[in-house]
Short mmCIF file of C-alpha atoms and ligand atoms in Angstrom, two decimals:
data_model
loop_
_atom_site.label_atom_id
_atom_site.label_comp_id
_atom_site.label_asym_id
_atom_site.label_seq_id
_atom_site.Cartn_x
_atom_site.Cartn_y
_atom_site.Cartn_z
CA MET C 73 37.38 -26.17 8.00
CA ASN C 74 38.48 -29.28 6.06
CA ILE C 75 40.01 -27.76 2.93
CA GLU C 76 41.19 -31.10 1.47
CA LYS C 77 37.68 -32.56 1.66
CA LEU C 78 36.21 -29.47 0.04
CA LYS C 79 38.90 -29.38 -2.62
CA ASN C 80 38.29 -32.97 -3.63
CA ASN C 81 34.54 -32.54 -3.90
CA PRO C 82 33.62 -33.04 -7.59
CA ARG C 83 30.90 -30.40 -7.27
CA MET C 84 33.38 -27.62 -6.52
CA PRO C 85 32.93 -24.71 -8.95
CA LYS C 86 35.71 -24.27 -11.51
CA HIS C 87 35.07 -20.59 -12.18
CA VAL C 88 33.98 -18.23 -9.40
CA ALA C 89 33.35 -14.49 -9.76
CA TYR C 90 33.29 -11.91 -7.00
CA ILE C 91 31.31 -8.67 -7.21
CA ILE C 92 33.17 -6.93 -4.40
CA ASP C 93 30.62 -4.49 -3.07
CA GLY C 94 30.38 -2.59 0.20
CA ASN C 95 33.88 -1.16 0.66
CA GLY C 96 32.57 2.40 1.10
CA ARG C 97 29.93 1.45 3.67
CA TRP C 98 32.42 -0.74 5.55
CA ALA C 99 34.74 2.25 5.99
CA LEU C 100 32.05 4.83 6.81
CA ARG C 101 30.65 2.56 9.54
CA ARG C 102 34.09 2.61 11.15
CA GLY C 103 34.45 6.38 10.90
CA LEU C 104 37.00 6.03 8.09
CA PRO C 105 37.01 7.68 4.65
CA ARG C 106 35.45 5.59 1.84
CA THR C 107 38.88 5.19 0.27
CA ALA C 108 40.14 3.26 3.31
CA GLY C 109 37.41 0.74 2.54
CA HIS C 110 39.00 0.15 -0.86
CA SER C 111 42.40 -0.47 0.75
CA PHE C 112 40.93 -3.08 3.06
CA GLY C 113 38.93 -4.37 0.10
CA LEU C 114 42.13 -4.93 -1.86
CA GLU C 115 43.67 -6.84 1.07
CA ASN C 116 40.61 -9.08 1.04
CA VAL C 117 40.89 -9.63 -2.72
CA LYS C 118 44.45 -10.90 -2.14
CA LYS C 119 43.25 -13.20 0.64
CA HIS C 120 40.53 -14.68 -1.57
CA ILE C 121 42.88 -15.18 -4.52
CA GLU C 122 45.10 -17.28 -2.20
CA PHE C 123 42.12 -19.16 -0.84
CA ALA C 124 40.69 -19.92 -4.29
CA SER C 125 44.13 -21.13 -5.31
CA ASP C 126 44.32 -23.41 -2.22
CA LEU C 127 40.89 -24.79 -3.08
CA GLY C 128 41.93 -25.67 -6.62
CA ILE C 129 39.48 -23.26 -8.25
CA LYS C 130 40.72 -22.85 -11.82
CA ASN C 131 39.37 -19.41 -12.80
CA ILE C 132 38.47 -16.44 -10.69
CA SER C 133 36.97 -13.20 -11.95
CA ILE C 134 36.97 -10.07 -9.82
CA TYR C 135 34.72 -7.13 -10.66
CA ALA C 136 36.97 -4.33 -9.42
CA PHE C 137 36.02 -1.26 -11.46
CA SER C 138 33.10 -0.86 -13.85
CA THR C 139 32.64 1.43 -16.83
CA GLU C 140 30.09 3.24 -14.63
CA ASN C 141 32.51 3.71 -11.70
CA TRP C 142 34.17 6.67 -13.48
CA LYS C 143 31.12 8.64 -12.27
CA ARG C 144 32.52 8.58 -8.72
CA SER C 145 34.33 11.59 -7.24
CA GLU C 146 37.68 12.42 -8.76
CA LYS C 147 39.34 11.73 -5.40
CA GLU C 148 37.88 8.22 -5.16
CA VAL C 149 38.66 7.32 -8.79
CA LYS C 150 42.24 8.52 -8.32
CA TYR C 151 42.58 6.41 -5.19
CA ILE C 152 41.24 3.28 -6.89
CA ILE C 153 43.71 3.78 -9.75
CA LYS C 154 46.49 4.06 -7.16
CA LEU C 155 45.35 0.75 -5.68
CA PHE C 156 45.28 -0.78 -9.15
CA ASP C 157 48.93 0.22 -9.43
CA LYS C 158 49.64 -1.52 -6.10
CA TYR C 159 47.69 -4.59 -7.25
CA LEU C 160 49.91 -4.86 -10.34
CA ASP C 161 52.98 -4.79 -8.07
CA VAL C 162 51.53 -7.62 -6.00
CA PHE C 163 51.06 -9.65 -9.17
CA LYS C 164 54.59 -8.91 -10.28
CA ASN C 165 56.22 -9.66 -6.93
CA GLU C 166 54.12 -12.58 -5.72
CA TYR C 167 52.56 -14.34 -8.70
CA LEU C 168 55.10 -14.33 -11.51
CA SER C 169 57.00 -17.23 -9.93
CA ARG C 170 53.81 -19.30 -9.72
CA ASP C 171 51.67 -21.13 -12.27
CA VAL C 172 49.17 -18.27 -12.42
CA ARG C 173 47.86 -16.65 -15.58
CA ILE C 174 46.80 -13.01 -15.33
CA ILE C 175 44.21 -11.53 -17.65
CA PHE C 176 42.05 -8.41 -17.60
CA SER C 177 38.54 -7.87 -18.84
CA GLY C 178 37.65 -4.31 -19.79
CA ASP C 179 39.07 -1.48 -21.83
CA LEU C 180 42.58 -0.94 -20.53
CA SER C 181 43.51 1.17 -23.54
CA ASP C 182 41.48 3.98 -21.92
CA GLU C 183 43.77 6.99 -21.57
CA ARG C 184 42.29 7.86 -18.21
CA PHE C 185 44.65 5.16 -16.89
CA PRO C 186 48.28 6.31 -16.63
CA GLU C 187 50.39 4.92 -19.47
CA ASP C 188 52.67 3.08 -17.05
CA ILE C 189 49.74 1.12 -15.60
CA ARG C 190 48.46 0.15 -19.05
CA LYS C 191 51.93 -0.99 -20.06
CA ARG C 192 52.56 -3.02 -16.89
CA ALA C 193 49.15 -4.70 -17.11
CA ALA C 194 49.82 -5.72 -20.73
CA GLU C 195 53.27 -7.06 -19.74
CA LEU C 196 51.79 -9.23 -16.99
CA VAL C 197 49.27 -10.69 -19.46
CA GLU C 198 52.05 -11.44 -21.94
CA MET C 199 54.43 -12.91 -19.34
CA THR C 200 51.84 -15.28 -17.87
CA LYS C 201 49.95 -16.35 -20.98
CA HIS C 202 51.28 -19.95 -20.91
CA LYS C 203 50.44 -20.62 -17.25
CA THR C 204 47.61 -23.00 -16.47
CA SER C 205 46.85 -23.81 -12.79
CA LEU C 206 44.89 -20.69 -11.95
CA THR C 207 43.66 -17.80 -14.11
CA ILE C 208 42.92 -14.52 -12.38
CA ASN C 209 40.63 -12.37 -14.49
CA THR C 210 40.41 -8.85 -13.07
CA CYS C 211 37.60 -6.78 -14.54
CA VAL C 212 38.69 -3.15 -14.73
CA ASN C 213 36.88 -0.49 -16.75
CA TYR C 214 34.58 -3.39 -17.52
CA GLY C 215 30.95 -3.35 -18.61
CA GLY C 216 29.07 -6.38 -19.85
CA ARG C 217 27.24 -4.44 -22.56
CA GLN C 218 30.48 -2.78 -23.65
CA GLU C 219 32.07 -6.24 -23.92
CA ILE C 220 29.23 -7.57 -26.10
CA LEU C 221 29.33 -4.46 -28.30
CA LYS C 222 33.07 -4.90 -28.72
CA ALA C 223 32.50 -8.47 -29.90
CA VAL C 224 29.64 -7.47 -32.22
CA ASN C 225 31.68 -4.68 -33.80
CA GLU C 226 34.55 -7.10 -34.44
CA LEU C 227 32.11 -9.60 -35.95
CA VAL C 228 30.29 -7.21 -38.28
CA LYS C 229 33.64 -6.56 -39.94
CA ILE C 230 33.76 -10.28 -40.80
CA GLY C 231 30.25 -9.91 -42.22
CA LYS C 232 28.96 -13.48 -41.74
CA PRO C 233 26.12 -14.82 -39.52
CA VAL C 234 27.55 -15.86 -36.16
CA ASP C 235 26.73 -18.56 -33.63
CA GLU C 236 27.12 -18.52 -29.82
CA ALA C 237 30.61 -20.00 -29.90
CA THR C 238 31.82 -17.35 -32.34
CA LEU C 239 30.47 -14.49 -30.25
CA THR C 240 31.93 -16.05 -27.10
CA SER C 241 35.32 -16.20 -28.80
CA HIS C 242 35.29 -12.40 -29.15
CA LEU C 243 34.70 -11.72 -25.44
CA TYR C 244 37.51 -10.83 -23.02
CA SER C 245 36.69 -14.06 -21.19
CA ALA C 246 36.87 -16.16 -24.40
CA ASP C 247 39.08 -18.91 -23.05
CA LEU C 248 37.80 -19.02 -19.48
CA LEU C 249 35.72 -21.92 -18.18
CA PRO C 250 31.93 -21.48 -17.87
CA LEU C 251 31.08 -19.10 -15.04
CA ASP C 252 29.71 -21.38 -12.29
CA LEU C 253 29.20 -19.12 -9.30
CA ILE C 254 28.88 -15.36 -8.81
CA ILE C 255 29.21 -14.02 -5.28
CA ARG C 256 28.00 -10.49 -4.53
CA THR C 257 28.58 -8.96 -1.14
CA SER C 258 26.85 -6.08 0.68
CA GLY C 259 23.21 -7.11 0.28
CA GLU C 260 22.62 -5.71 -3.21
CA GLN C 261 20.85 -8.27 -5.38
CA ARG C 262 21.68 -7.24 -8.92
CA THR C 263 24.42 -7.95 -11.41
CA SER C 264 25.29 -4.34 -12.36
CA ASN C 265 26.44 -5.00 -15.93
CA PHE C 266 28.65 -7.92 -14.92
CA MET C 267 29.15 -10.68 -17.50
CA PRO C 268 25.57 -10.80 -18.86
CA TRP C 269 26.45 -13.19 -21.70
CA GLN C 270 28.49 -15.53 -19.48
CA SER C 271 26.08 -15.65 -16.52
CA VAL C 272 22.89 -17.01 -18.10
CA TYR C 273 23.34 -20.33 -16.25
CA SER C 274 25.55 -19.14 -13.38
CA GLU C 275 24.45 -19.64 -9.80
CA PHE C 276 24.28 -16.53 -7.62
CA TYR C 277 25.17 -16.17 -3.96
CA PHE C 278 24.18 -12.92 -2.28
CA THR C 279 25.32 -12.02 1.22
CA LYS C 280 24.75 -8.93 3.35
CA THR C 281 28.39 -9.05 4.51
CA LEU C 282 30.38 -6.07 3.23
CA TRP C 283 33.34 -7.07 1.02
CA PRO C 284 36.23 -6.25 3.44
CA SER C 285 34.56 -8.52 6.03
CA PHE C 286 33.82 -11.39 3.64
CA SER C 287 35.89 -14.13 5.28
CA LYS C 288 37.18 -17.52 4.20
CA LYS C 289 34.57 -19.03 6.52
CA GLU C 290 31.83 -17.26 4.61
CA MET C 291 33.39 -18.33 1.31
CA VAL C 292 33.13 -21.94 2.49
CA LYS C 293 29.47 -21.31 3.33
CA ALA C 294 28.90 -19.94 -0.19
CA LEU C 295 30.65 -22.95 -1.75
CA LYS C 296 28.63 -25.43 0.30
CA ASP C 297 25.44 -23.61 -0.64
CA TYR C 298 26.44 -23.78 -4.32
CA MET C 299 27.40 -27.47 -4.13
CA GLY C 300 24.02 -28.32 -2.70
CA ARG C 301 22.17 -26.86 -5.68
CA GLU C 302 20.87 -28.79 -8.64
CA ARG C 303 22.03 -27.24 -11.91
CA ARG C 304 19.67 -28.30 -14.68
CA PHE C 305 20.66 -26.08 -17.63
CA GLY C 306 17.09 -26.23 -18.92
CA LYS C 307 16.57 -29.97 -18.36
CA GLU C 308 13.59 -31.35 -16.43
CA LYS C 309 13.81 -31.75 -12.66
CA GLY C 310 14.84 -35.12 -11.14
C1 FPP F 700 32.73 -1.48 -4.43
O1 FPP F 700 32.44 -0.95 -3.15
C2 FPP F 700 34.17 -1.33 -4.74
C3 FPP F 700 34.69 -0.65 -5.82
C4 FPP F 700 33.87 0.00 -6.83
C5 FPP F 700 36.16 -0.51 -6.01
C6 FPP F 700 36.97 -1.69 -5.63
C7 FPP F 700 38.40 -1.43 -5.81
C8 FPP F 700 39.41 -2.04 -5.15
C9 FPP F 700 39.24 -3.11 -4.13
C10 FPP F 700 40.81 -1.62 -5.42
C11 FPP F 700 41.53 -2.49 -6.41
C12 FPP F 700 41.36 -1.88 -7.72
C13 FPP F 700 41.60 -2.51 -8.89
C14 FPP F 700 41.22 -1.78 -10.13
C15 FPP F 700 42.17 -3.86 -9.00
P1 FPP F 700 31.62 0.41 -3.02
O2 FPP F 700 32.57 1.54 -2.92
O3 FPP F 700 30.63 0.51 -4.15
O4 FPP F 700 30.89 0.22 -1.66
P2 FPP F 700 29.52 0.94 -1.20
O5 FPP F 700 28.42 0.32 -2.01
O6 FPP F 700 29.43 0.61 0.25
O7 FPP F 700 29.66 2.41 -1.48
#
């Protein structure tokens, strides 16, 4: 795998999103509880953050917990929140010394999250807001429709007609680069309320691989596939 060659390719995506699906199935197939799949899933998230950083990708978005995921069993939701807590520690211990900006998309004011988690997440955002090399956008308690409604409700208070740029500026992802590539693991071919406004011209890469098994090698395959595509943004072919 020639990382330098890949990194210097001008067609490399600048903003990549991961819909990390298949943790539960990965665990059940190994005779483990579903929650173990989320632990391995989190390890893989860390691996891919490092890899994206090595590749010079500027923005990464990770769809970790949707507004619909609260419907899962209490045990599973509790476990995911515990992992979120661990994830914040990883950020604090391993990323604060680096040029990495941390942001979150989603409603983190939700009181179903322990107060300590909400506070630590907000602190990380504040402490890293001036960093520039890599932005990690973790989507937690995130729903694309909820995000658009949030923007619309802020805008109706202003009471003026709005254009695309104005609406974009009221999204959680307001200052991120255009979303180039969305990778979804586990064979499902849908977007599940993930960044509907931002993804109108994104490229999609679907793989049957379950998230904990999604390797760097497969990431390279996804990137090469993406770089071989012609992005026309509505223009004619050729
Ligand atoms: C999708 O797999 C995974 C999730 C809904 C949860 C992912 C959570 C983590 C990796 C922990 C880190 C948490 C945060 C908030 C940063 P699935 O369970 O839907 O898999 P399945 O389709 O096989 O059931």
